[in-house]
Amino acid sequence: MTVSIVGTGYVGLTTGALLAAAGNKVYCIDVDSKKIETIKKGRSHFYEPWLDKLISEAIKSKKLIPTTRYRDAIPQSEIAIICVGTPSKGDGSVDLSYIYSAGTSIQKYMIDDLVIVQKSTVPVGTGRRLERILKNGAGNKKFHVVSCPEFLAEGSAVFDTLNMDRVVVGGDSEMAKQKIIRLLKSIDEFSKKIDTKKFTKYSKIYKNKIVFHNETPFKDRILSVGLESAELIKVTANAFLTTKISFANSIARICDQTGADILEVMEGVGRDERIGKSFLYAGLGWGGGCFPKDTAGLIYHADEVGFDFKILKAVVDLNNSQVLYVLRKIHRILGADLEGKKITVLGLSFKPGTSDVRISPSIRLVNNLVRKSATVSVYDPKALQEAKADIDGSVYYAKGIADALKKTDLAILATDWPELVDLDFKKLKRVFKKPNLLDARNKWDKEQVVKLGYKYFGVGR
Ligand SMILES: NC(=O)c1ccc[n+]([C@@H]2O[C@H](COP(=O)([O-])OP(=O)(O)OC[C@H]3O[C@@H](n4cnc5c(N)ncnc54)[C@H](O)[C@@H]3O)[C@@H](O)[C@H]2O)c1
C-alpha cells in the first residue's frame, strides 16, 4: 500500500520504518524540517535500538520518503496515520491542537475515501471531534476516521511493533478497519522473515527475547471496537500501569519500615495470575512522555464528565513524592548536609533503552541534589546530550562509568540500563571514596555487592 505517516516521533518513525521494511511505500511527514533532514540521511533523530538500520535500508530502497510537504504525500496515499504529539497543558488537559492541525492539513490534499487513522493517544471523544471538523471542510470528499492506538514502549519500540500483542481498531467503517488491519498484517508477515541470529545484540534491551515473531495468529490479536472504546482502551491501559507501579512503591515504603523485601513480596504477589508480575517494580517512580500526561489527561477528562477519579489522583501524588522519598534515603546515608559530598547518578533517561528524558525521575533527582549543594557526577549510555537542557546548575558529565564513580561517596542506580546493572563491582570498588550503593531501581545483586564490601540500600529492601 502507499501510506502517509504524519509525525515522525517515537511512534511515527518506528511504524513508518517497519511498514517500509514490510514492502509498503511510506511517506513520513513532519513539520520539523531538521528531523526530516536527519531521516533523509538514513538515521533517526532519537535513539531507539535497531531503528537506524531499518531507516537506512528503507531510505536506500526508496520505500521511505521523508517530507515536510503534505501535498507531496497525501494525494498518493490510501491511508494517513496521525502520530503527532498530544502533550499536557498546565491544567492536566491534553493539547489536541497538533491533532486537529494535522487533520486539516490532510484534508486539504486528501483523495476520496481516505482512511484517516488516529494513532496518537487522545482523550475519548477526540476522534468524533476530528470527524466533525473534517466534515465541515471536506466538501464532497468521503473519508473514514479509525482509532488504532499505539502500545509500543520506548526502548523496545521495534520489537513491540513487530510483536504487536494486540491490534485495537475503533470506528464506524468496517472497510476502513479492514484496510488498517491489512496494512499492519504486512508488518506481522515481515516479522516471520527476520533472521533472529543477526540481532542478538538487541536481546538485552528486548527483554532477553530474540524471537521477533508473535506466535499467536494475527487475526486472534485483533480487537475491533467502537471509536470511543478504542480511545479509552489506550489511556486506561497507561493509567493502570502507573497504578501498578505506584502500588508497588507504596508497599516498598512498608517494606522499608518492617524488614520485608519488596522483590520477595512482589514475586509472591505476582505469581497470582489475576495480578501478574509485570510493572510491580518499586523504585524512583514513573515518568516519560506518556504516563504523566496520559494519567493527568484521564483525571481531567473524568472531572469533565462528572467523575472524581480519586484512585488515580492518589497514584499521581504518590509518584510525585517518590523522588523525595529516595532523597530522604540519601540523607540517611550521607547525613543532613550534602555540601561537598560526591554523588554519582547512573542513568538519566526516563527508562533504559531510550535517549528520551521527558519527565525523567532521574533528572528530577539530579536537580534536587544540585539544589542541596552536592557535587554531582552523572552518566548515561545514550541520553547525556539530551539531559543537558533539563539539568539545572553544574554537574559533571562523565565520559564513562569508572569516570563517573571516581572518588564518589554514593553511587545511585537511577535508570536501569543493562550496562549500568551489570557493573564489574569488584574492579570498580577501588575508584569509590566510600562504597555506598543506592539501588533506586532494585536491580543490583544485593547479596553479591554486600559480599564485596559495599553498603547496599534499595527501595523497599
Ligand atoms: N512515545 C511512546 O512511547 C508512545 C507510545 C504509545 C503512544 N504514544 C502516543 O503517540 C503520540 C506521538 O508520540 P511520540 O512520542 O511519537 O511523539 P513525538 O513528540 O516524539 O513526535 C511527534 C512528532 O509530530 C510532529 N508534528 C507535530 N505537529 C505536526 C503536524 N501538524 N504535522 C506533521 N508533524 C507534526 C512533531 O514535529 C514530532 O516530530 C502521542 O500521542 C503519544 O502519547 C507514544
Coordinates of C-alpha atoms and ligand atoms in Angstrom, one line a residue:
M1 CA 0.0 0.0 0.0
T2 CA 1.0 3.6 -0.3
V3 CA 0.5 5.4 3.1
S4 CA 1.4 8.6 4.9
I5 CA 2.6 8.8 8.4
V6 CA 2.1 12.3 10.0
G7 CA 4.6 13.0 12.8
T8 CA 8.0 11.3 12.9
G9 CA 8.5 10.8 16.6
Y10 CA 8.9 7.5 18.5
V11 CA 5.6 6.2 17.2
G12 CA 5.5 7.6 13.7
L13 CA 9.1 6.9 12.7
T14 CA 9.1 3.3 14.1
T15 CA 5.8 2.5 12.5
G16 CA 6.9 4.1 9.2
A17 CA 10.3 2.3 9.1
L18 CA 8.7 -1.1 9.7
L19 CA 5.9 -0.5 7.2
A20 CA 8.6 0.4 4.6
A21 CA 10.6 -2.7 5.6
A22 CA 7.5 -4.8 5.1
G23 CA 7.3 -3.5 1.5
N24 CA 4.8 -0.6 1.6
K25 CA 5.6 2.8 0.2
V26 CA 5.6 5.2 3.1
Y27 CA 5.7 9.0 3.2
C28 CA 6.8 10.3 6.5
I29 CA 5.6 13.9 7.1
D30 CA 6.8 16.2 9.8
V31 CA 6.6 19.9 10.2
D32 CA 10.1 19.9 11.7
S33 CA 12.5 20.1 8.8
K34 CA 15.6 19.3 10.9
K35 CA 14.1 15.9 11.8
I36 CA 13.2 15.3 8.1
E37 CA 16.7 16.1 7.0
T38 CA 18.1 13.6 9.5
I39 CA 15.8 10.9 8.3
K40 CA 16.7 11.6 4.7
K41 CA 20.3 10.8 5.7
G42 CA 19.1 7.3 6.8
R43 CA 19.1 8.0 10.5
S44 CA 16.7 8.5 13.4
H45 CA 16.7 11.8 15.3
F46 CA 16.4 9.9 18.6
Y47 CA 18.0 6.7 19.9
E48 CA 15.9 3.5 19.6
P49 CA 17.6 0.1 19.2
W50 CA 17.6 -1.2 15.6
L51 CA 15.8 1.8 14.2
D52 CA 18.7 3.4 12.4
K53 CA 19.4 0.2 10.5
L54 CA 15.7 0.0 9.4
I55 CA 15.7 3.6 8.3
S56 CA 18.9 3.4 6.3
E57 CA 17.7 0.3 4.4
A58 CA 14.3 1.9 3.8
I59 CA 15.8 5.1 2.5
K60 CA 18.1 3.2 0.2
S61 CA 15.2 1.1 -1.2
K62 CA 13.2 4.4 -1.6
K63 CA 10.3 2.8 0.3
L64 CA 10.6 5.5 3.0
I65 CA 10.1 9.0 1.7
P66 CA 10.6 11.8 4.3
T67 CA 9.0 15.1 3.6
T68 CA 7.7 18.3 5.2
R69 CA 5.1 18.8 2.4
Y70 CA 1.6 17.2 2.8
R71 CA 0.9 17.9 -0.8
D72 CA 3.7 15.6 -2.0
A73 CA 2.4 12.7 0.2
I74 CA -1.4 12.8 0.9
P75 CA -2.7 12.7 -2.7
Q76 CA -0.9 9.4 -3.3
S77 CA -2.0 7.8 0.0
E78 CA -4.8 5.3 0.7
I79 CA -4.2 5.7 4.4
A80 CA -2.9 8.6 6.5
I81 CA -1.8 7.7 10.0
I82 CA -1.7 10.6 12.6
C83 CA 1.2 10.1 15.1
V84 CA 1.7 13.7 16.3
G85 CA 2.3 14.7 19.9
T86 CA -0.5 15.2 22.4
P87 CA 1.2 17.0 25.3
S88 CA -0.2 18.0 28.6
K89 CA -1.4 21.6 29.2
G90 CA -0.6 23.2 32.6
D91 CA -4.0 22.2 34.0
G92 CA -3.7 18.5 33.1
S93 CA -5.9 18.7 30.0
V94 CA -4.5 17.4 26.7
D95 CA -3.3 19.8 24.0
L96 CA -5.1 18.4 20.9
S97 CA -4.0 21.3 18.6
Y98 CA -1.4 19.2 16.8
I99 CA -4.1 16.5 16.0
Y100 CA -6.6 19.0 14.6
S101 CA -3.8 20.8 12.7
A102 CA -2.6 17.5 11.1
G103 CA -6.2 16.6 10.3
T104 CA -6.9 19.8 8.5
S105 CA -3.6 19.6 6.6
I106 CA -4.5 16.1 5.5
Q107 CA -8.0 17.2 4.5
K108 CA -6.6 19.8 2.1
Y109 CA -4.9 17.2 -0.1
M110 CA -6.9 14.0 0.5
I111 CA -8.4 11.8 -2.1
D112 CA -11.9 10.4 -1.9
D113 CA -12.4 7.6 0.7
L114 CA -9.1 8.3 2.5
V115 CA -8.8 6.3 5.8
I116 CA -7.5 8.6 8.5
V117 CA -6.0 6.5 11.3
Q118 CA -5.5 8.2 14.7
K119 CA -2.6 6.5 16.5
S120 CA -1.8 9.3 18.9
T121 CA -3.0 8.9 22.5
V122 CA -6.1 11.1 23.0
P123 CA -9.0 11.6 25.4
V124 CA -12.1 9.8 24.5
G125 CA -14.2 11.9 22.1
T126 CA -11.3 13.2 20.1
G127 CA -12.0 11.0 17.0
R128 CA -15.6 12.3 16.8
R129 CA -14.4 15.9 17.1
L130 CA -11.9 15.3 14.4
E131 CA -14.7 13.8 12.2
R132 CA -16.9 16.9 12.8
I133 CA -14.0 19.3 12.0
L134 CA -13.2 17.5 8.8
K135 CA -16.8 17.1 7.7
N136 CA -17.3 20.9 7.9
G137 CA -14.4 21.5 5.5
A138 CA -14.4 18.3 3.3
G139 CA -16.8 19.4 0.6
N140 CA -17.9 16.3 -1.2
K141 CA -14.9 14.1 -0.3
K142 CA -15.6 11.0 1.7
F143 CA -13.2 10.0 4.5
H144 CA -13.2 7.5 7.4
V145 CA -11.7 8.0 10.9
V146 CA -10.3 5.0 12.6
S147 CA -8.7 4.9 16.1
C148 CA -5.8 2.5 16.3
P149 CA -4.0 3.3 19.5
E150 CA -0.3 2.5 19.8
F151 CA 1.1 0.3 22.6
L152 CA 4.8 0.3 21.8
A153 CA 7.2 1.2 24.6
E154 CA 10.3 3.3 24.0
G155 CA 13.5 1.2 24.3
S156 CA 11.7 -1.8 22.7
A157 CA 9.7 0.1 20.1
V158 CA 10.8 -2.0 17.1
F159 CA 10.4 -5.3 18.9
D160 CA 7.0 -4.3 20.2
T161 CA 5.8 -3.2 16.8
L162 CA 7.0 -6.5 15.2
N163 CA 5.4 -8.5 18.0
M164 CA 2.1 -6.4 18.4
D165 CA 0.4 -8.2 21.3
R166 CA -2.9 -6.6 20.2
V167 CA -4.3 -4.5 17.4
V168 CA -7.2 -2.4 18.6
V169 CA -9.2 -0.8 15.8
G170 CA -12.2 1.5 16.6
G171 CA -14.6 3.3 14.2
D172 CA -17.8 3.0 12.2
S173 CA -16.5 1.9 8.8
E174 CA -15.7 -1.9 8.5
M175 CA -13.9 -1.2 5.2
A176 CA -11.6 1.3 6.9
K177 CA -10.9 -1.0 9.8
Q178 CA -10.0 -3.9 7.4
K179 CA -7.7 -1.6 5.5
I180 CA -5.6 -0.7 8.5
I181 CA -5.6 -4.3 9.7
R182 CA -4.3 -5.4 6.3
L183 CA -1.6 -2.8 6.5
L184 CA -0.4 -3.8 9.9
K185 CA -0.6 -7.5 8.9
S186 CA 2.3 -6.7 6.5
I187 CA 4.5 -6.0 9.5
D188 CA 3.5 -9.3 11.0
E189 CA 4.4 -11.1 7.8
F190 CA 7.7 -9.3 7.7
S191 CA 8.5 -10.3 11.3
K192 CA 8.3 -14.0 10.2
K193 CA 11.2 -13.5 7.8
I194 CA 13.7 -11.9 10.2
D195 CA 16.9 -13.8 10.8
T196 CA 17.0 -13.5 14.5
K197 CA 20.7 -14.6 14.7
K198 CA 21.6 -11.2 13.3
F199 CA 20.0 -9.4 16.2
T200 CA 21.4 -11.0 19.3
K201 CA 23.0 -7.7 20.3
Y202 CA 19.5 -6.3 20.8
S203 CA 18.4 -9.1 23.0
K204 CA 19.3 -7.5 26.3
I205 CA 17.1 -4.5 25.7
Y206 CA 14.4 -6.6 24.1
K207 CA 13.5 -8.2 27.3
N208 CA 16.0 -11.0 26.6
K209 CA 13.9 -12.2 23.7
I210 CA 15.4 -12.5 20.3
V211 CA 12.3 -14.0 18.7
F212 CA 10.6 -11.2 16.9
H213 CA 7.6 -13.0 15.7
N214 CA 4.5 -13.4 17.9
E215 CA 3.2 -16.9 17.5
T216 CA -0.4 -16.1 18.2
P217 CA -2.1 -15.8 14.8
F218 CA -2.5 -12.2 13.7
K219 CA -6.3 -12.5 13.4
D220 CA -6.6 -13.5 17.1
R221 CA -4.8 -10.4 18.2
I222 CA -7.3 -8.0 16.6
L223 CA -9.9 -6.3 18.7
S224 CA -12.5 -4.4 16.7
V225 CA -14.5 -2.0 18.8
G226 CA -16.2 1.4 18.7
L227 CA -14.3 4.6 18.1
E228 CA -14.7 5.8 21.7
S229 CA -13.8 2.5 23.3
A230 CA -10.5 2.3 21.3
E231 CA -9.5 5.7 22.6
L232 CA -10.4 4.8 26.2
I233 CA -8.6 1.5 26.0
K234 CA -5.2 3.2 25.5
V235 CA -5.5 5.8 28.3
T236 CA -6.9 3.2 30.6
A237 CA -4.0 0.8 29.9
N238 CA -1.5 3.5 30.7
A239 CA -3.3 4.6 33.9
F240 CA -3.5 1.0 35.1
L241 CA 0.2 0.5 34.6
T242 CA 1.0 3.7 36.6
T243 CA -1.3 2.4 39.3
K244 CA 0.7 -0.9 39.5
I245 CA 4.0 0.9 39.8
S246 CA 2.7 3.4 42.4
F247 CA 1.1 0.5 44.3
A248 CA 4.5 -1.3 44.4
N249 CA 6.1 1.9 45.6
S250 CA 3.6 2.2 48.4
I251 CA 4.3 -1.4 49.5
A252 CA 8.0 -0.7 49.3
R253 CA 7.6 2.0 52.0
I254 CA 6.0 -0.6 54.3
C255 CA 8.9 -2.9 53.5
D256 CA 11.4 -0.2 54.5
Q257 CA 9.8 0.0 57.9
T258 CA 9.4 -3.7 58.5
G259 CA 12.3 -5.6 57.1
A260 CA 10.3 -7.2 54.3
D261 CA 11.9 -7.3 50.9
I262 CA 9.8 -5.8 48.1
L263 CA 11.3 -8.1 45.5
E264 CA 10.3 -11.2 47.5
V265 CA 6.9 -9.7 48.2
M266 CA 6.1 -8.8 44.6
E267 CA 7.4 -12.2 43.4
G268 CA 4.9 -13.8 45.7
V269 CA 2.1 -11.4 44.8
G270 CA 2.8 -11.6 41.0
R271 CA 2.6 -15.3 40.9
D272 CA -1.1 -14.9 41.2
E273 CA -2.3 -14.9 37.6
R274 CA -5.0 -12.5 38.3
I275 CA -2.3 -9.9 39.2
G276 CA 0.7 -10.8 37.1
K277 CA 4.3 -9.9 37.8
S278 CA 4.9 -7.0 35.4
F279 CA 5.0 -3.4 36.4
L280 CA 5.2 -4.2 40.1
Y281 CA 8.6 -2.6 40.3
A282 CA 9.4 -0.3 43.2
G283 CA 11.9 2.4 42.5
L284 CA 12.3 6.0 41.6
G285 CA 8.8 6.2 40.1
W286 CA 7.4 6.6 36.6
G287 CA 8.0 9.4 34.0
G288 CA 8.4 9.8 30.3
G289 CA 6.5 11.4 27.5
C290 CA 3.3 9.3 28.0
F291 CA 2.4 8.1 31.6
P292 CA 2.4 11.5 33.2
K293 CA 0.4 13.3 30.5
D294 CA -2.0 10.3 30.0
T295 CA -2.9 9.9 33.7
A296 CA -3.3 13.7 34.1
G297 CA -5.5 13.7 30.9
L298 CA -7.7 10.9 32.2
I299 CA -8.1 12.7 35.6
Y300 CA -9.0 15.9 33.9
H301 CA -11.4 14.2 31.5
A302 CA -13.1 12.2 34.2
D303 CA -13.7 15.5 36.1
E304 CA -15.2 16.9 32.9
V305 CA -17.7 14.1 32.7
G306 CA -18.5 14.4 36.5
F307 CA -16.4 11.7 38.0
D308 CA -13.8 12.4 40.7
F309 CA -11.0 9.9 39.8
K310 CA -9.7 9.6 43.4
I311 CA -7.6 6.5 42.9
L312 CA -5.7 8.0 40.0
K313 CA -5.1 11.2 41.8
A314 CA -3.5 9.3 44.7
V315 CA -1.4 7.4 42.2
V316 CA 0.0 10.7 40.8
D317 CA 0.5 12.2 44.3
L318 CA 2.5 9.1 45.4
N319 CA 4.6 9.3 42.2
N320 CA 5.3 13.0 42.8
S321 CA 6.6 12.2 46.2
Q322 CA 8.8 9.2 45.2
V323 CA 11.9 11.1 44.2
L324 CA 11.7 13.0 47.5
Y325 CA 11.4 9.7 49.3
V326 CA 14.6 8.5 47.7
L327 CA 16.2 11.8 48.6
R328 CA 15.4 11.2 52.2
K329 CA 17.2 7.9 51.9
I330 CA 20.2 9.7 50.6
H331 CA 20.2 12.0 53.6
R332 CA 20.0 8.9 55.9
I333 CA 23.1 7.5 54.2
L334 CA 25.2 10.7 53.9
G335 CA 23.8 13.0 56.6
A336 CA 21.7 16.2 56.6
D337 CA 24.3 18.3 54.8
L338 CA 25.2 17.1 51.3
E339 CA 27.6 20.0 50.6
G340 CA 30.9 18.6 49.5
K341 CA 29.6 15.1 49.2
K342 CA 30.2 13.5 45.8
I343 CA 27.1 11.6 44.5
T344 CA 27.1 9.7 41.2
V345 CA 23.8 9.3 39.4
L346 CA 23.9 6.5 36.9
G347 CA 21.2 6.8 34.2
L348 CA 19.3 9.9 33.1
S349 CA 16.8 8.8 30.5
F350 CA 13.3 8.1 32.0
K351 CA 13.8 4.4 31.3
P352 CA 16.5 2.2 29.8
G353 CA 16.9 1.7 26.0
T354 CA 16.0 5.3 25.0
S355 CA 17.5 8.7 24.9
D356 CA 14.2 10.2 25.9
V357 CA 14.5 12.4 29.0
R358 CA 10.9 13.8 29.1
I359 CA 9.8 14.0 32.8
S360 CA 12.7 11.8 33.8
P361 CA 12.7 10.9 37.6
S362 CA 16.5 10.6 37.4
I363 CA 16.8 14.2 36.3
R364 CA 14.4 15.4 39.0
L365 CA 16.7 13.6 41.5
V366 CA 19.8 15.2 40.0
N367 CA 18.3 18.7 40.2
N368 CA 17.3 18.1 43.8
L369 CA 20.8 17.0 44.7
V370 CA 22.3 20.1 42.9
R371 CA 19.9 22.3 44.9
K372 CA 21.3 20.6 48.1
S373 CA 24.8 21.6 47.1
A374 CA 26.0 18.1 46.5
T375 CA 28.8 17.5 44.0
V376 CA 27.0 15.6 41.3
S377 CA 28.5 13.4 38.6
V378 CA 26.2 11.9 36.0
Y379 CA 26.4 9.2 33.3
D380 CA 24.1 7.8 30.8
P381 CA 24.9 5.5 27.8
K382 CA 22.7 7.5 25.3
A383 CA 20.9 10.4 26.9
L384 CA 23.8 12.6 28.2
Q385 CA 23.3 15.2 25.5
E386 CA 19.5 15.3 25.7
A387 CA 19.7 15.6 29.6
K388 CA 21.8 18.8 29.5
A389 CA 18.9 21.0 28.7
D390 CA 16.9 19.7 31.7
I391 CA 19.6 19.7 34.3
D392 CA 19.8 22.9 36.3
G393 CA 23.1 24.0 37.6
S394 CA 26.5 22.5 37.4
V395 CA 27.1 18.8 37.3
Y396 CA 30.0 16.7 35.9
Y397 CA 29.1 14.8 32.7
A398 CA 31.2 11.7 33.0
K399 CA 32.8 10.0 30.0
G400 CA 32.2 6.6 31.3
I401 CA 31.1 4.6 34.3
A402 CA 34.5 4.5 36.1
D403 CA 35.0 8.2 35.4
A404 CA 31.5 8.9 36.9
L405 CA 32.3 6.8 40.1
K406 CA 35.7 8.3 40.8
K407 CA 36.1 9.3 44.5
T408 CA 32.3 9.1 45.0
D409 CA 30.6 8.9 48.3
L410 CA 27.5 7.3 46.9
A411 CA 26.5 5.7 43.6
I412 CA 22.8 5.7 42.7
L413 CA 21.3 3.4 40.0
A414 CA 18.6 5.8 38.7
T415 CA 17.9 4.2 35.3
D416 CA 18.4 0.5 34.8
W417 CA 20.3 0.3 31.6
P418 CA 21.7 -3.2 31.2
E419 CA 25.3 -1.8 31.2
L420 CA 24.6 0.0 34.5
V421 CA 23.1 -3.0 36.1
D422 CA 25.8 -5.4 35.1
L423 CA 28.7 -3.5 36.6
D424 CA 32.1 -5.0 37.5
F425 CA 31.7 -4.2 41.2
K426 CA 34.9 -6.0 42.1
K427 CA 37.0 -3.9 39.8
L428 CA 35.2 -0.6 40.4
K429 CA 35.4 -0.7 44.2
R430 CA 38.8 0.9 44.3
V431 CA 37.5 4.1 42.5
F432 CA 34.9 4.8 45.2
K433 CA 35.7 7.0 48.1
K434 CA 33.0 5.3 50.2
P435 CA 31.4 2.1 48.9
N436 CA 27.8 3.2 49.2
L437 CA 25.2 1.9 46.7
L438 CA 21.7 3.2 46.5
D439 CA 19.8 0.9 44.1
A440 CA 16.9 3.2 43.2
R441 CA 15.7 0.6 40.6
N442 CA 16.2 -2.5 42.7
K443 CA 18.3 -4.2 40.0
W444 CA 21.7 -4.6 41.5
D445 CA 22.6 -8.0 43.1
K446 CA 22.3 -7.2 46.8
E447 CA 24.0 -10.4 48.0
Q448 CA 26.9 -10.1 45.6
V449 CA 27.7 -6.4 46.4
V450 CA 27.4 -6.9 50.1
K451 CA 29.9 -9.8 49.9
L452 CA 32.3 -7.4 48.1
G453 CA 32.1 -5.0 51.0
Y454 CA 29.6 -2.4 49.7
K455 CA 26.9 -0.9 51.8
Y456 CA 23.6 -1.6 49.9
F457 CA 20.4 0.4 50.1
G458 CA 17.4 -0.3 47.9
V459 CA 13.8 0.9 47.7
G460 CA 11.8 -1.4 49.9
R461 CA 14.7 -3.8 50.5
Ligands
LIG1 N1 6.5 7.5 22.8 C1 5.8 6.5 23.1 O1 6.4 5.5 23.7 C2 4.4 6.3 22.7 C3 3.7 5.1 22.8 C4 2.4 5.0 22.5 C5 1.7 6.1 22.1 N2 2.3 7.3 22.1 C6 1.5 8.4 21.7 O2 1.8 8.7 20.3 C7 1.8 10.1 20.0 C8 3.1 10.5 19.5 O3 4.1 10.3 20.5 P1 5.6 10.4 20.2 O4 6.3 10.0 21.4 O5 5.9 9.7 18.9 O6 5.7 12.0 19.9 P2 6.9 12.9 19.5 O7 6.8 14.1 20.2 O8 8.2 12.1 19.6 O9 6.7 13.1 17.9 C9 5.6 13.8 17.4 C10 6.0 14.4 16.1 O10 4.9 15.1 15.4 C11 5.4 16.2 14.8 N3 4.3 17.1 14.5 C12 3.6 17.9 15.3 N4 2.6 18.5 14.6 C13 2.6 18.1 13.4 C14 1.9 18.3 12.2 N5 0.8 19.2 12.3 N6 2.2 17.7 11.1 C15 3.2 16.9 11.0 N7 4.0 16.6 12.1 C16 3.7 17.2 13.2 C17 6.5 16.8 15.7 O11 7.4 17.6 15.0 C18 7.1 15.5 16.2 O12 8.2 15.1 15.4 C19 1.4 10.8 21.4 O13 0.0 11.0 21.4 C20 1.8 9.7 22.4 O14 1.1 9.8 23.6 C21 3.6 7.4 22.4

